[in-house]
Tab-separated table of C-alpha atoms in Angstrom:
chain	number	residue	atom	x	y	z
A	8	ASP	CA	-0.063	-0.232	-0.248
A	9	ALA	CA	1.151	3.532	-0.519
A	10	LYS	CA	2.356	5.195	2.154
A	11	THR	CA	1.511	8.887	3.790
A	12	THR	CA	3.979	11.036	5.725
A	13	GLN	CA	2.414	13.307	8.490
A	14	PRO	CA	4.154	15.809	11.126
A	15	ASN	CA	3.917	13.968	14.482
A	16	SER	CA	1.997	17.182	16.052
A	17	MET	CA	1.157	20.826	15.051
A	18	GLU	CA	-0.030	23.909	17.420
A	19	SER	CA	-2.700	26.329	16.329
A	20	ASN	CA	-4.320	29.296	17.957
A	21	GLU	CA	-8.161	29.319	18.415
A	22	GLU	CA	-10.371	30.754	15.311
A	23	GLU	CA	-7.596	30.733	12.996
A	24	PRO	CA	-7.000	28.831	10.210
A	25	VAL	CA	-4.988	25.555	10.274
A	26	HIS	CA	-3.085	23.761	7.373
A	27	LEU	CA	-2.607	20.002	8.066
A	28	PRO	CA	-0.110	18.574	5.115
A	29	CYS	CA	0.300	15.206	4.158
A	30	ASN	CA	2.741	13.730	1.559
A	31	HIS	CA	2.147	10.911	-0.667
A	32	SER	CA	4.632	10.813	-3.318
A	33	THR	CA	4.079	7.126	-4.086
A	34	ILE	CA	0.256	7.637	-4.649
A	35	SER	CA	-0.998	5.613	-7.387
A	36	GLY	CA	-3.404	7.249	-10.161
A	37	THR	CA	-6.373	5.396	-8.741
A	38	ASP	CA	-5.918	6.061	-4.936
A	39	TYR	CA	-8.329	8.308	-3.117
A	40	ILE	CA	-7.078	10.669	-0.331
A	41	HIS	CA	-9.258	10.443	2.777
A	42	TRP	CA	-8.951	12.139	6.025
A	43	TYR	CA	-10.324	10.871	9.349
A	44	ARG	CA	-9.498	12.518	12.747
A	45	GLN	CA	-9.380	10.991	16.589
A	46	LEU	CA	-11.045	13.182	19.463
A	47	PRO	CA	-9.734	11.994	22.921
A	48	SER	CA	-11.266	8.640	23.815
A	49	GLN	CA	-13.185	8.203	20.691
A	50	GLY	CA	-13.150	6.369	17.754
A	51	PRO	CA	-11.796	7.930	14.489
A	52	GLU	CA	-14.428	10.082	12.550
A	53	TYR	CA	-14.578	10.512	8.958
A	54	VAL	CA	-13.512	14.441	7.919
A	55	ILE	CA	-13.196	14.608	4.046
A	56	HIS	CA	-12.007	12.719	0.931
A	57	GLY	CA	-11.010	13.785	-2.437
A	58	LEU	CA	-9.278	12.054	-5.713
A	59	THR	CA	-8.002	14.978	-7.657
A	60	SER	CA	-9.777	18.119	-7.152
A	61	ASN	CA	-10.160	20.347	-4.374
A	62	VAL	CA	-13.077	19.501	-1.961
A	63	ASN	CA	-15.341	20.884	0.870
A	64	ASN	CA	-17.506	20.047	3.058
A	65	ARG	CA	-19.184	21.805	6.321
A	66	MET	CA	-15.896	20.365	8.565
A	67	ALA	CA	-12.959	21.424	6.518
A	68	SER	CA	-11.705	21.550	2.820
A	69	LEU	CA	-9.185	19.584	1.185
A	70	ALA	CA	-6.585	20.676	-1.194
A	71	ILE	CA	-5.069	18.104	-3.352
A	72	ALA	CA	-1.630	19.423	-5.021
A	73	GLU	CA	-1.580	18.829	-9.007
A	74	ASP	CA	0.709	15.916	-8.726
A	75	ARG	CA	-1.299	14.416	-6.198
A	76	LYS	CA	1.955	13.691	-4.349
A	77	SER	CA	0.823	16.118	-1.185
A	78	SER	CA	-2.502	17.056	0.197
A	79	THR	CA	-3.713	19.586	2.841
A	80	LEU	CA	-6.625	19.768	5.265
A	81	ILE	CA	-7.637	22.991	5.751
A	82	LEU	CA	-9.614	23.600	9.049
A	83	HIS	CA	-11.331	27.301	8.459
A	84	ARG	CA	-11.508	28.464	12.138
A	85	ALA	CA	-10.116	26.012	14.726
A	86	THR	CA	-11.763	25.713	17.677
A	87	LEU	CA	-10.612	23.943	20.831
A	88	ARG	CA	-13.066	21.062	19.550
A	89	ASP	CA	-11.069	20.558	16.754
A	90	ALA	CA	-8.099	19.633	19.383
A	91	ALA	CA	-7.503	15.883	17.472
A	92	VAL	CA	-5.319	13.040	15.771
A	93	TYR	CA	-5.820	13.532	11.934
A	94	TYR	CA	-4.936	10.544	9.569
A	95	CYS	CA	-4.423	11.110	5.811
A	96	ILE	CA	-5.284	7.707	4.329
A	97	LEU	CA	-4.630	6.796	1.031
A	98	ARG	CA	-7.561	4.225	-0.243
A	99	PRO	CA	-7.046	1.935	-3.449
A	100	PRO	CA	-10.544	2.079	-5.355
A	101	ASN	CA	-10.503	-1.925	-5.162
A	102	ASN	CA	-8.096	-3.349	-2.878
A	103	ASN	CA	-8.000	-7.213	-2.584
A	104	ALA	CA	-8.874	-6.921	0.989
A	105	GLY	CA	-11.512	-4.895	0.667
A	106	ASN	CA	-11.423	-1.053	1.176
A	107	MET	CA	-9.969	-1.412	4.487
A	108	LEU	CA	-8.041	1.587	6.087
A	109	THR	CA	-4.634	1.697	6.696
A	110	PHE	CA	-3.604	4.230	9.455
A	111	GLY	CA	-0.420	5.945	9.986
A	112	GLY	CA	0.514	7.940	12.985
A	113	GLY	CA	-1.623	10.960	12.259
A	114	THR	CA	-0.605	14.351	13.268
A	115	ARG	CA	-2.055	15.780	16.837
A	116	LEU	CA	-3.166	18.863	16.528
A	117	MET	CA	-3.102	21.207	19.555
A	118	VAL	CA	-5.495	24.430	19.784
A	119	LYS	CA	-4.492	27.265	22.176
A	120	PRO	CA	-7.099	29.409	23.368
B	5	GLU	CA	-28.915	7.089	13.052
B	6	ALA	CA	-27.764	5.461	15.769
B	7	GLY	CA	-23.968	4.781	15.770
B	8	VAL	CA	-21.707	1.926	16.258
B	9	ALA	CA	-22.329	0.801	19.575
B	10	GLN	CA	-19.525	-1.141	21.808
B	11	SER	CA	-19.396	-2.853	24.801
B	12	PRO	CA	-18.126	-3.053	27.386
B	13	ARG	CA	-16.352	0.464	27.272
B	14	TYR	CA	-13.543	-0.635	29.604
B	15	LYS	CA	-12.007	-4.158	30.655
B	16	ILE	CA	-9.506	-5.047	32.854
B	17	ILE	CA	-8.030	-8.835	32.925
B	18	GLU	CA	-5.280	-10.653	34.241
B	19	LYS	CA	-2.808	-12.103	31.988
B	20	ARG	CA	-3.419	-15.744	30.543
B	21	GLN	CA	-7.656	-14.944	31.098
B	22	SER	CA	-9.987	-14.857	28.490
B	23	VAL	CA	-12.001	-11.928	27.272
B	24	ALA	CA	-14.769	-11.050	25.127
B	25	PHE	CA	-16.008	-7.654	23.302
B	26	TRP	CA	-18.975	-7.040	21.559
B	27	CYS	CA	-19.851	-4.591	18.674
B	28	ASN	CA	-23.384	-3.587	17.133
B	29	PRO	CA	-22.860	-1.784	13.713
B	30	ILE	CA	-25.203	0.673	12.156
B	31	SER	CA	-28.244	-1.137	10.638
B	32	GLY	CA	-27.956	-2.082	7.282
B	33	HIS	CA	-24.128	-2.239	7.223
B	34	ALA	CA	-23.007	-4.969	5.520
B	35	THR	CA	-19.024	-4.608	6.008
B	36	LEU	CA	-17.824	-4.746	9.660
B	37	TYR	CA	-14.064	-4.245	11.034
B	38	TRP	CA	-12.269	-4.718	14.265
B	39	TYR	CA	-9.120	-2.674	14.833
B	40	GLN	CA	-6.250	-2.696	17.745
B	41	GLN	CA	-5.056	0.696	18.755
B	42	ILE	CA	-2.225	0.564	20.911
B	43	LEU	CA	-1.472	4.088	22.871
B	44	GLY	CA	0.398	6.278	20.422
B	45	GLN	CA	-0.334	4.275	17.666
B	46	GLY	CA	-2.718	4.356	14.705
B	47	PRO	CA	-5.550	1.591	14.524
B	48	LYS	CA	-4.416	-1.346	13.066
B	49	LEU	CA	-6.927	-3.465	11.295
B	50	LEU	CA	-7.299	-7.303	12.522
B	51	ILE	CA	-10.253	-8.323	10.593
B	52	GLN	CA	-12.824	-7.416	8.284
B	53	PHE	CA	-16.171	-9.090	7.593
B	54	GLN	CA	-18.498	-8.538	4.666
B	55	ASN	CA	-22.223	-9.874	5.863
B	56	ASN	CA	-20.986	-12.987	7.905
B	57	GLY	CA	-18.233	-14.025	5.754
B	58	VAL	CA	-14.456	-13.093	6.592
B	59	VAL	CA	-12.832	-10.714	3.815
B	60	ASP	CA	-9.488	-10.474	5.659
B	61	ASP	CA	-8.238	-11.696	8.734
B	62	SER	CA	-4.313	-11.550	7.658
B	63	GLN	CA	-3.135	-9.390	11.014
B	64	LEU	CA	-5.545	-11.491	13.326
B	65	PRO	CA	-3.278	-13.424	15.821
B	66	LYS	CA	-5.356	-16.427	15.350
B	67	ASP	CA	-3.622	-18.401	18.044
B	68	ARG	CA	-5.044	-16.201	20.599
B	69	PHE	CA	-7.771	-13.829	18.925
B	70	SER	CA	-10.982	-15.218	17.279
B	71	ALA	CA	-14.407	-13.269	15.709
B	72	GLU	CA	-17.211	-14.137	14.661
B	73	ARG	CA	-20.407	-12.299	12.983
B	74	LEU	CA	-22.666	-15.354	12.859
B	75	LYS	CA	-26.127	-13.536	11.520
B	76	GLY	CA	-24.205	-10.738	9.702
B	77	VAL	CA	-25.096	-8.112	12.275
B	78	ASP	CA	-23.644	-8.511	15.621
B	79	SER	CA	-19.945	-9.394	16.100
B	80	THR	CA	-17.661	-10.589	18.810
B	81	LEU	CA	-13.811	-10.374	19.344
B	82	LYS	CA	-12.176	-12.802	21.817
B	83	ILE	CA	-9.031	-13.044	23.142
B	84	GLN	CA	-7.450	-16.054	25.079
B	85	PRO	CA	-5.542	-16.590	26.702
B	86	ALA	CA	-4.535	-12.450	26.817
B	87	LYS	CA	-1.116	-11.246	26.900
B	88	LEU	CA	0.242	-7.779	28.439
B	89	GLU	CA	0.774	-6.858	24.982
B	90	ASP	CA	-2.531	-7.370	24.256
B	91	SER	CA	-2.993	-4.106	26.297
B	92	ALA	CA	-5.047	-2.058	23.830
B	93	VAL	CA	-8.167	-0.020	22.474
B	94	TYR	CA	-10.276	-2.225	20.251
B	95	LEU	CA	-12.557	-0.515	17.808
B	96	CYS	CA	-15.193	-1.766	16.191
B	97	ALA	CA	-16.108	0.180	12.570
B	98	SER	CA	-18.923	-0.299	9.956
B	99	ARG	CA	-19.270	0.607	6.331
B	100	GLY	CA	-22.284	1.090	4.011
B	101	GLN	CA	-22.418	0.548	0.508
B	102	GLY	CA	-20.574	2.656	-1.925
B	103	LEU	CA	-16.927	2.702	-2.737
B	104	ASN	CA	-15.910	5.918	-0.728
B	105	SER	CA	-18.695	5.672	1.749
B	106	PRO	CA	-16.865	6.169	5.212
B	107	LEU	CA	-15.985	3.826	7.958
B	108	HIS	CA	-18.001	4.741	11.078
B	109	PHE	CA	-16.416	3.763	14.256
B	110	GLY	CA	-17.643	3.073	17.685
B	111	ASN	CA	-15.925	4.543	21.020
B	112	GLY	CA	-13.941	1.274	21.345
B	113	THR	CA	-13.334	-0.891	24.555
B	114	ARG	CA	-10.097	-0.237	26.333
B	115	LEU	CA	-8.455	-3.380	27.414
B	116	THR	CA	-6.023	-3.717	30.195
B	117	VAL	CA	-4.110	-6.723	30.744
B	118	THR	CA	-2.410	-6.881	34.265
């Protein structure tokens, strides 16, 4: 499986935008880029996904580089409730294991008031 | 819609004892996953079911771990006998139809083996 590289941790101030980077230089042309986050003492939750074009939803925006070797999750105004571990995951469209997700270590986002 | 339910929330056992975890996925979700998350690490897939059939159990330590989903709905994960290194959070997730439908996770069972 193609791997992703994320910083171990990042800090942000409350109500400021946050850009969480992810490198995936070995991404294949059909891999989708998924982001999940895990709040303390909870299971991971889906944030957003994309293939080539930038994507927006109520939680965040996903900016995908033109060569698809990197992507950035954007939280437009961080709140204290956004403090979590954010996982960037590549998901093949139809892998033999049936579309499981392989998690890396993620980025721990700390939000300061 | 109701989320993925897991129980118990916490469990403490001694090594060599056995333990079982229960998961009730979101109604209608055919795909169910069990993940193990050791403190400070990302979740690691143990087993994936499609209805009541196993899709992938390549990372399940089959000498001590077992899982079943007899009627294609609820699932149980069992460890027998437990080792100290099994201390972790065990997460259950389910997924609906569609290639990129998201996984919905429960809040997990935190297992401590002493």
